[in-house]
Coordinates of C-alpha atoms in Angstrom, one line a residue:
Chain A
X1 CA 8.6 11.8 -5.1
X2 CA 6.9 13.4 -7.8
X3 CA 6.8 11.3 -11.2
X4 CA 8.2 13.6 -13.8
X5 CA 6.8 12.3 -17.0
X6 CA 7.2 14.8 -19.2
X7 CA 10.7 16.0 -18.4
X8 CA 13.1 13.2 -17.7
X9 CA 10.8 10.4 -17.3
X10 CA 12.1 10.0 -13.6
X11 CA 9.9 7.8 -11.3
X12 CA 11.4 8.9 -7.6
X13 CA 14.7 7.4 -7.4
X14 CA 14.0 5.6 -11.0
X15 CA 15.1 7.2 -14.5
X16 CA 13.4 5.4 -17.2
X17 CA 15.5 4.4 -19.6
X18 CA 12.4 3.5 -22.1
X19 CA 10.0 6.1 -21.3
X20 CA 7.3 4.6 -23.3
X21 CA 7.0 2.1 -21.0
X22 CA 6.3 4.7 -17.9
X23 CA 3.6 6.1 -20.6
X24 CA 2.0 3.1 -21.0
X25 CA 1.9 2.6 -17.6
X26 CA 0.1 5.6 -16.9
X27 CA -2.5 4.9 -20.0
X28 CA -6.0 3.6 -18.7
X29 CA -7.9 1.4 -20.9
X30 CA -10.8 4.3 -21.9
X31 CA -7.6 6.0 -23.5
X32 CA -6.7 3.0 -26.2
X33 CA -3.6 0.9 -26.4
X34 CA -1.4 0.4 -25.4
X35 CA -2.8 0.5 -22.0
X36 CA -1.5 -0.3 -18.3
X37 CA -3.7 -3.6 -17.6
X38 CA -0.8 -5.8 -18.7
X39 CA 1.5 -3.8 -16.8
X40 CA -0.6 -3.8 -13.5
X41 CA -1.0 -7.4 -14.0
X42 CA 2.9 -7.5 -13.5
X43 CA 3.1 -4.7 -11.1
X44 CA 0.4 -6.6 -8.9
X45 CA 2.7 -9.4 -8.3
X46 CA 6.1 -7.6 -7.5
X47 CA 3.9 -5.8 -5.1
X48 CA 2.7 -8.4 -3.0
X49 CA 6.5 -10.0 -3.2
X50 CA 7.7 -7.0 -1.9
X51 CA 5.1 -6.5 0.6
X52 CA 6.0 -10.0 1.9
X53 CA 9.5 -9.7 2.2
X54 CA 9.5 -5.9 4.1
X55 CA 6.8 -8.0 6.5
X56 CA 9.3 -11.0 6.8
X57 CA 12.1 -9.0 7.5
X58 CA 10.2 -6.5 9.8
X59 CA 8.6 -8.9 12.0
X60 CA 10.5 -11.9 12.4
X61 CA 8.5 -13.2 15.1
X62 CA 4.7 -13.3 13.4
X63 CA 3.3 -16.7 12.6
X64 CA 2.2 -17.0 8.8
X65 CA -1.6 -15.7 9.8
X66 CA -0.2 -12.1 10.9
X67 CA 1.7 -11.9 7.7
X68 CA -0.9 -13.2 5.2
X69 CA -3.1 -10.2 7.1
X70 CA -0.7 -7.6 6.9
X71 CA 0.4 -8.2 3.4
X72 CA -3.3 -8.1 2.5
X73 CA -3.4 -4.6 4.3
X74 CA -0.4 -3.3 2.8
X75 CA -1.5 -3.6 -0.7
X76 CA -5.2 -3.1 -0.8
X77 CA -6.6 -1.0 -3.2
X78 CA -7.2 1.8 -0.9
X79 CA -3.3 1.5 0.7
X80 CA -2.2 1.8 -3.1
X81 CA -4.5 4.7 -3.9
X82 CA -3.1 6.6 -0.8
X83 CA 0.7 6.1 -2.2
X84 CA -0.5 7.1 -6.0
X85 CA -1.9 10.3 -4.3
X86 CA 1.5 11.1 -2.3
X87 CA 2.8 10.6 -6.2
X88 CA 0.6 12.8 -7.8
X89 CA 0.2 10.3 -10.2
X90 CA -3.5 11.5 -10.7
X91 CA -2.8 14.3 -12.8
X92 CA -0.5 12.4 -14.7
X93 CA -2.8 9.9 -16.0
X94 CA -3.8 9.4 -19.2
X95 CA -7.6 8.9 -19.4
X96 CA -10.4 8.5 -22.0
X97 CA -12.8 11.5 -22.4
X98 CA -15.7 9.8 -20.2
X99 CA -13.4 8.9 -17.6
X100 CA -11.4 11.9 -17.3
X101 CA -15.1 14.0 -17.1
X102 CA -16.5 11.6 -14.4
X103 CA -13.0 12.0 -12.4
X104 CA -11.4 8.8 -13.0
X105 CA -8.2 10.4 -12.1
X106 CA -9.6 10.5 -8.3
X107 CA -10.8 6.9 -8.4
X108 CA -9.1 4.4 -6.2
X109 CA -9.4 1.6 -8.4
X110 CA -7.8 3.6 -11.7
X111 CA -4.8 5.2 -9.4
X112 CA -4.2 1.9 -7.4
X113 CA -4.0 0.1 -10.8
X114 CA -1.3 3.0 -12.3
X115 CA 0.5 2.7 -9.4
X116 CA 0.7 -1.1 -9.9
X117 CA 1.8 -0.7 -13.8
X118 CA 4.6 2.0 -13.1
X119 CA 6.0 -1.0 -10.4
X120 CA 5.4 -3.7 -13.6
X121 CA 7.0 -1.1 -16.0
X122 CA 10.0 -0.4 -13.5
X123 CA 10.9 -3.8 -13.3
X124 CA 10.8 -4.4 -17.1
X125 CA 12.6 -1.2 -17.2
X126 CA 15.7 -2.1 -15.1
X127 CA 15.0 -5.2 -13.2
X128 CA 14.5 -6.4 -10.0
X129 CA 16.8 -4.5 -7.9
X130 CA 16.2 -1.6 -9.3
X131 CA 12.8 -1.9 -8.9
X132 CA 13.0 -2.9 -5.1
X133 CA 15.3 -0.3 -4.3
X134 CA 12.2 2.3 -5.3
X135 CA 9.1 0.1 -3.6
X136 CA 10.9 -1.1 -0.6
X137 CA 10.6 2.4 1.2
X138 CA 7.1 3.0 0.7
X139 CA 5.7 0.0 3.2
X140 CA 7.7 1.2 6.0
X141 CA 5.8 3.9 6.7
X142 CA 2.6 1.7 5.9
X143 CA 4.1 -1.5 8.4
X144 CA 4.8 0.8 11.2
X145 CA 1.0 2.2 10.6
X146 CA -0.7 -1.1 10.9
X147 CA -3.2 -1.5 13.6
X148 CA -2.2 -4.4 15.6
X149 CA -5.6 -5.3 16.9
X150 CA -6.1 -5.6 12.9
X151 CA -3.8 -8.0 11.5
X152 CA -4.0 -9.7 15.5
X153 CA -7.4 -10.2 15.5
X154 CA -8.6 -14.0 14.6
X155 CA -10.3 -14.6 11.3
X156 CA -13.4 -15.8 13.1
X157 CA -14.1 -12.7 14.8
X158 CA -13.3 -10.7 11.5
X159 CA -15.4 -12.5 9.7
X160 CA -18.0 -12.2 12.3
X161 CA -17.5 -8.6 12.0
X162 CA -17.7 -8.1 8.7
X163 CA -20.8 -10.1 8.2
X164 CA -22.5 -8.1 11.7
X165 CA -21.7 -4.9 9.5
X166 CA -23.6 -5.8 6.6
X167 CA -26.7 -7.4 8.7
X168 CA -26.0 -10.5 7.1
X169 CA -26.2 -13.7 8.9
X170 CA -23.5 -15.6 10.7
X171 CA -21.2 -18.0 9.2
X172 CA -21.9 -21.9 9.6
X173 CA -18.7 -24.2 10.7
X174 CA -19.0 -27.9 9.9
X175 CA -16.7 -30.6 10.7
X176 CA -15.8 -32.1 6.9
X177 CA -13.0 -34.3 8.0
X178 CA -11.3 -35.9 11.1
X179 CA -8.4 -38.1 11.3
X180 CA -4.7 -38.7 12.6
X181 CA -3.7 -40.5 16.1
X182 CA -4.9 -39.3 19.2
X183 CA -2.0 -37.4 19.9
X184 CA -1.7 -35.5 16.5
X185 CA -5.4 -35.2 15.2
X186 CA -5.9 -33.5 12.0
X187 CA -9.5 -31.6 10.9
X188 CA -11.1 -30.0 8.3
X189 CA -13.8 -27.8 9.0
X190 CA -15.9 -26.1 6.0
X191 CA -17.3 -22.5 6.6
X192 CA -20.5 -21.8 4.6
X193 CA -22.2 -18.0 4.4
X194 CA -25.6 -17.7 3.0
X195 CA -24.9 -14.0 2.3
X196 CA -22.5 -13.8 0.1
X197 CA -23.5 -17.4 -1.0
X198 CA -19.9 -18.9 -0.7
X199 CA -17.6 -21.5 1.7
X200 CA -14.6 -22.4 2.1
X201 CA -12.6 -25.4 3.7
X202 CA -9.6 -24.9 6.3
X203 CA -7.2 -27.9 7.9
X204 CA -5.5 -27.8 11.4
X205 CA -4.0 -29.5 14.2
X206 CA -7.5 -28.6 16.3
X207 CA -11.0 -28.2 15.2
X208 CA -10.7 -24.4 16.3
X209 CA -7.7 -24.0 14.2
X210 CA -9.4 -25.5 10.9
X211 CA -12.5 -23.3 12.0
X212 CA -9.9 -20.4 11.9
X213 CA -8.0 -21.3 8.6
X214 CA -11.8 -21.9 7.0
X215 CA -12.7 -18.2 8.2
X216 CA -9.2 -17.1 6.6
X217 CA -10.1 -18.6 3.0
X218 CA -13.6 -17.2 2.9
X219 CA -12.4 -13.5 4.2
X220 CA -10.0 -14.2 0.8
X221 CA -12.8 -14.7 -1.1
X222 CA -14.5 -11.7 0.4
X223 CA -11.1 -9.8 -0.1
X224 CA -11.4 -8.6 3.3
Chain B
X1 CA 15.6 -32.8 -10.5
X2 CA 15.5 -34.5 -7.2
X3 CA 16.4 -32.6 -3.5
X4 CA 19.4 -34.0 -1.7
X5 CA 18.8 -33.2 1.6
X6 CA 21.3 -35.9 2.9
X7 CA 24.0 -35.2 1.0
X8 CA 25.0 -32.2 -0.9
X9 CA 21.7 -30.4 0.4
X10 CA 21.3 -29.3 -3.7
X11 CA 17.9 -28.4 -4.8
X12 CA 17.6 -28.8 -8.5
X13 CA 20.1 -26.6 -9.5
X14 CA 20.4 -24.9 -6.4
X15 CA 23.1 -26.2 -4.2
X16 CA 22.1 -24.4 -0.5
X17 CA 24.8 -22.7 1.3
X18 CA 23.0 -22.9 4.4
X19 CA 21.4 -26.2 4.4
X20 CA 19.8 -25.2 7.6
X21 CA 17.5 -23.1 5.6
X22 CA 16.2 -26.0 3.2
X23 CA 15.6 -28.7 6.7
X24 CA 13.8 -26.1 8.1
X25 CA 11.7 -25.5 4.4
X26 CA 10.9 -29.5 4.5
X27 CA 9.9 -28.9 8.4
X28 CA 6.5 -29.2 8.6
X29 CA 4.6 -27.7 11.7
X30 CA 3.4 -30.7 13.2
X31 CA 7.1 -31.4 13.8
X32 CA 7.8 -28.1 16.4
X33 CA 9.8 -25.4 15.2
X34 CA 11.4 -24.1 13.2
X35 CA 9.1 -25.0 10.7
X36 CA 8.1 -23.9 7.4
X37 CA 5.3 -21.3 7.5
X38 CA 7.0 -18.2 7.6
X39 CA 9.2 -19.6 4.2
X40 CA 5.9 -20.7 2.8
X41 CA 4.4 -17.0 3.1
X42 CA 7.6 -15.8 1.3
X43 CA 7.7 -18.6 -1.1
X44 CA 4.0 -18.1 -2.4
X45 CA 5.0 -14.5 -3.3
X46 CA 8.1 -15.6 -4.9
X47 CA 6.0 -18.1 -6.8
X48 CA 3.3 -15.7 -7.8
X49 CA 5.6 -13.2 -9.4
X50 CA 7.1 -15.6 -11.5
X51 CA 4.3 -17.1 -12.9
X52 CA 3.2 -13.7 -13.3
X53 CA 6.4 -12.9 -15.4
X54 CA 6.4 -16.3 -17.2
X55 CA 3.2 -15.5 -18.5
X56 CA 3.7 -12.2 -19.6
X57 CA 6.5 -13.3 -21.7
X58 CA 5.3 -16.2 -22.9
X59 CA 1.6 -14.6 -24.2
X60 CA 2.5 -11.1 -25.3
X61 CA -1.2 -10.5 -26.3
X62 CA -3.2 -11.8 -23.7
X63 CA -5.1 -9.4 -21.4
X64 CA -5.4 -9.0 -18.3
X65 CA -8.2 -11.3 -17.0
X66 CA -6.3 -14.1 -19.2
X67 CA -3.4 -13.8 -17.5
X68 CA -4.8 -13.9 -14.1
X69 CA -6.8 -16.9 -14.7
X70 CA -4.0 -18.5 -15.8
X71 CA -1.4 -17.7 -13.2
X72 CA -4.1 -19.1 -10.4
X73 CA -3.8 -22.5 -12.4
X74 CA -0.1 -22.5 -12.2
X75 CA 0.0 -21.8 -8.6
X76 CA -3.1 -23.2 -7.3
X77 CA -2.3 -26.3 -4.6
X78 CA -2.6 -29.2 -6.8
X79 CA -0.2 -27.7 -9.4
X80 CA 2.4 -26.8 -7.0
X81 CA 1.5 -30.8 -5.2
X82 CA 2.3 -32.0 -8.5
X83 CA 5.1 -30.3 -9.1
X84 CA 6.4 -31.6 -5.2
X85 CA 6.1 -34.9 -5.9
X86 CA 8.4 -35.3 -9.6
X87 CA 10.5 -33.7 -7.3
X88 CA 9.8 -36.5 -4.9
X89 CA 9.4 -33.8 -2.0
X90 CA 7.2 -36.2 -0.1
X91 CA 10.0 -38.5 1.1
X92 CA 12.2 -35.5 2.5
X93 CA 9.9 -34.1 4.9
X94 CA 10.1 -34.1 8.4
X95 CA 6.5 -34.1 10.3
X96 CA 5.2 -34.7 13.4
X97 CA 4.2 -38.8 14.4
X98 CA 0.7 -37.9 13.7
X99 CA 0.8 -36.9 10.4
X100 CA 3.7 -39.3 9.4
X101 CA 1.1 -42.0 10.3
X102 CA -1.9 -40.2 9.0
X103 CA 0.1 -39.9 5.4
X104 CA 0.7 -36.3 5.8
X105 CA 3.6 -37.0 3.5
X106 CA 1.2 -37.4 0.4
X107 CA -1.1 -34.4 1.3
X108 CA -1.4 -31.8 -1.4
X109 CA -1.4 -29.3 1.1
X110 CA 1.6 -30.3 2.6
X111 CA 3.2 -31.1 -0.4
X112 CA 2.6 -27.8 -1.6
X113 CA 3.3 -25.7 1.3
X114 CA 6.5 -27.2 1.3
X115 CA 7.3 -26.5 -2.0
X116 CA 6.5 -23.0 -1.8
X117 CA 9.0 -22.8 1.4
X118 CA 11.6 -24.5 -0.3
X119 CA 11.4 -21.6 -3.0
X120 CA 11.4 -19.2 -0.2
X121 CA 14.8 -20.7 1.1
X122 CA 16.7 -20.4 -2.0
X123 CA 15.8 -16.8 -2.3
X124 CA 17.0 -15.8 1.2
X125 CA 19.9 -18.6 0.4
X126 CA 21.4 -17.2 -3.0
X127 CA 18.8 -14.3 -3.9
X128 CA 16.5 -13.5 -6.6
X129 CA 18.3 -14.4 -9.9
X130 CA 19.2 -17.5 -8.7
X131 CA 15.8 -18.4 -7.2
X132 CA 14.4 -17.4 -10.6
X133 CA 16.7 -19.7 -12.3
X134 CA 15.4 -22.7 -10.7
X135 CA 11.7 -21.6 -10.8
X136 CA 11.1 -20.6 -14.1
X137 CA 11.6 -23.6 -16.0
X138 CA 8.6 -25.5 -13.8
X139 CA 6.1 -23.2 -15.3
X140 CA 7.2 -23.9 -19.4
X141 CA 5.3 -27.1 -19.4
X142 CA 2.6 -26.1 -17.6
X143 CA 2.0 -23.2 -19.5
X144 CA 1.9 -25.3 -22.3
X145 CA -0.7 -27.5 -20.6
X146 CA -2.9 -25.0 -19.9
X147 CA -6.7 -25.1 -21.7
X148 CA -7.0 -22.1 -23.5
X149 CA -10.8 -22.3 -23.3
X150 CA -10.3 -22.7 -19.8
X151 CA -8.2 -19.3 -19.3
X152 CA -8.9 -17.9 -22.8
X153 CA -12.7 -16.9 -22.0
X154 CA -14.3 -14.6 -19.2
X155 CA -17.6 -16.9 -17.4
X156 CA -20.1 -14.5 -19.3
X157 CA -18.6 -15.4 -22.5
X158 CA -18.7 -18.9 -21.8
X159 CA -21.8 -18.9 -20.4
X160 CA -23.3 -16.8 -23.5
X161 CA -21.4 -19.7 -26.1
X162 CA -22.8 -22.4 -24.2
X163 CA -26.9 -21.3 -24.5
X164 CA -26.3 -20.3 -28.1
X165 CA -24.8 -24.0 -29.1
X166 CA -27.9 -25.1 -27.6
X167 CA -30.7 -22.7 -28.9
X168 CA -31.5 -21.6 -25.5
X169 CA -32.3 -17.6 -24.3
X170 CA -29.3 -15.6 -23.1
X171 CA -29.1 -15.3 -19.6
X172 CA -30.5 -12.6 -17.3
X173 CA -28.2 -10.8 -14.9
X174 CA -29.7 -8.5 -12.2
X175 CA -28.8 -6.5 -9.2
X176 CA -29.7 -8.7 -5.8
X177 CA -27.6 -6.6 -3.4
X178 CA -24.7 -3.4 -3.5
X179 CA -23.3 -2.3 -0.3
X180 CA -20.2 -1.2 1.4
X181 CA -18.5 1.9 1.6
X182 CA -17.7 4.1 -1.1
X183 CA -14.1 2.7 -1.5
X184 CA -15.0 -1.0 -0.7
X185 CA -17.9 -1.2 -2.4
X186 CA -19.3 -4.7 -2.8
X187 CA -22.3 -6.2 -5.8
X188 CA -24.2 -9.3 -5.6
X189 CA -25.4 -10.1 -8.8
X190 CA -27.8 -13.1 -10.1
X191 CA -27.9 -14.8 -13.1
X192 CA -30.8 -16.5 -14.1
X193 CA -31.5 -19.0 -17.1
X194 CA -35.0 -19.8 -18.4
X195 CA -33.8 -22.9 -20.1
X196 CA -32.5 -25.1 -18.3
X197 CA -34.1 -23.5 -15.6
X198 CA -31.7 -22.7 -12.6
X199 CA -29.9 -19.4 -10.9
X200 CA -26.9 -18.4 -9.2
X201 CA -25.3 -15.7 -7.5
X202 CA -22.0 -14.0 -7.4
X203 CA -20.5 -11.1 -5.3
X204 CA -17.6 -8.9 -6.4
X205 CA -15.9 -5.4 -5.5
X206 CA -17.6 -4.1 -9.0
X207 CA -20.8 -5.0 -10.8
X208 CA -19.0 -6.2 -13.7
X209 CA -17.0 -8.9 -11.2
X210 CA -20.1 -9.9 -9.5
X211 CA -21.3 -10.7 -12.8
X212 CA -18.8 -13.0 -13.6
X213 CA -18.9 -14.7 -10.4
X214 CA -22.7 -15.6 -11.2
X215 CA -22.1 -16.8 -14.4
X216 CA -19.2 -19.1 -13.5
X217 CA -21.5 -20.2 -10.6
X218 CA -23.6 -21.1 -13.2
X219 CA -21.5 -22.7 -15.6
X220 CA -20.4 -24.9 -12.2
X221 CA -24.1 -26.4 -12.1
X222 CA -24.0 -26.7 -16.0
X223 CA -20.7 -28.7 -15.5
X224 CA -19.8 -26.8 -18.2

């Protein structure tokens, strides 16, 4: 599904009415204005929604925690960069001379940002349904390839593994609040890291559930 | 714009074709299944997109950093809980007996989650355009109320201005740690002030992002 920006300005099944939008989406900020950062902001939100909807439909039994972790996998920078390479987006980018020399067209962050920007551009060019028709097929193979162990693993385990891989100290969990009736207790737990120094709280119907939520919130801050 | 779930199942301008979807959206997990967590997952992504689009349109000159910070303000838990209170959502929630007694219908997290779930339910009930028509008006007043100084400037700039206004020396940023794989680098930066004498660390996927986090953490210590 190559992007023909030189000829008919088609992106996959989408043909741009306004080719200037596509050109902007493929222009890195190093090449001057108008560049793709605002379109990237819009496209990031669109991709988040399309990924969420694809998972909601494909995994009718999955709970929110699994869906949230799976969504993060689908839209993570390296996943989007891989898609962008499949579309040979790198060769079509407009970069400043410095970025060009240093191989910016191969960098994950630049490719992923440009793909997000293209999605934003399609939305502005042709609306929600057209944009979804282009993007949704991207996620089918990615969802099939999701490793169940990765999305299935609980948050405390994943946080522990992330920290151990970086030889950082293990997190501390402490009860911040406890309430509710005996048969329907509620707990709030704070999870604190010393390195990197950050913390977050989680709530749940058991102390263990609250710890998982807190670990999940810390992982979100780590973008892990 | 009250939600009438007892009578005609209308949510603001939206009238549910499938009232069971609305009932599910208003059911907290403490009350059993089907509860609203999966709908909340979907609604969270929708609200993220609607907030992004509203900002993109309202602030045509704002750069990505400003838009991103503003979006976080619009969809933060306390903002959504305030909206939910305006719709008197608390009185319409189905909660388990424990949550009911402990005042769960007044808790920010439960209200915000339920509002997200209602948005997901409208989307499934009537599609994208109908859902956007309901949600977009919510953000107008919120965007007007956003404090430009809060979202308008990045943390390093705000810290620098705070110090200059007090004729204090500029902060020092130094790399404290660097790690991660090539495709997923992590940086930790320490920001140090000589006057007042304090410091804080920040982390991010780039050195610049880590510096911003560190400046943000110092600003928090200064209560600025």
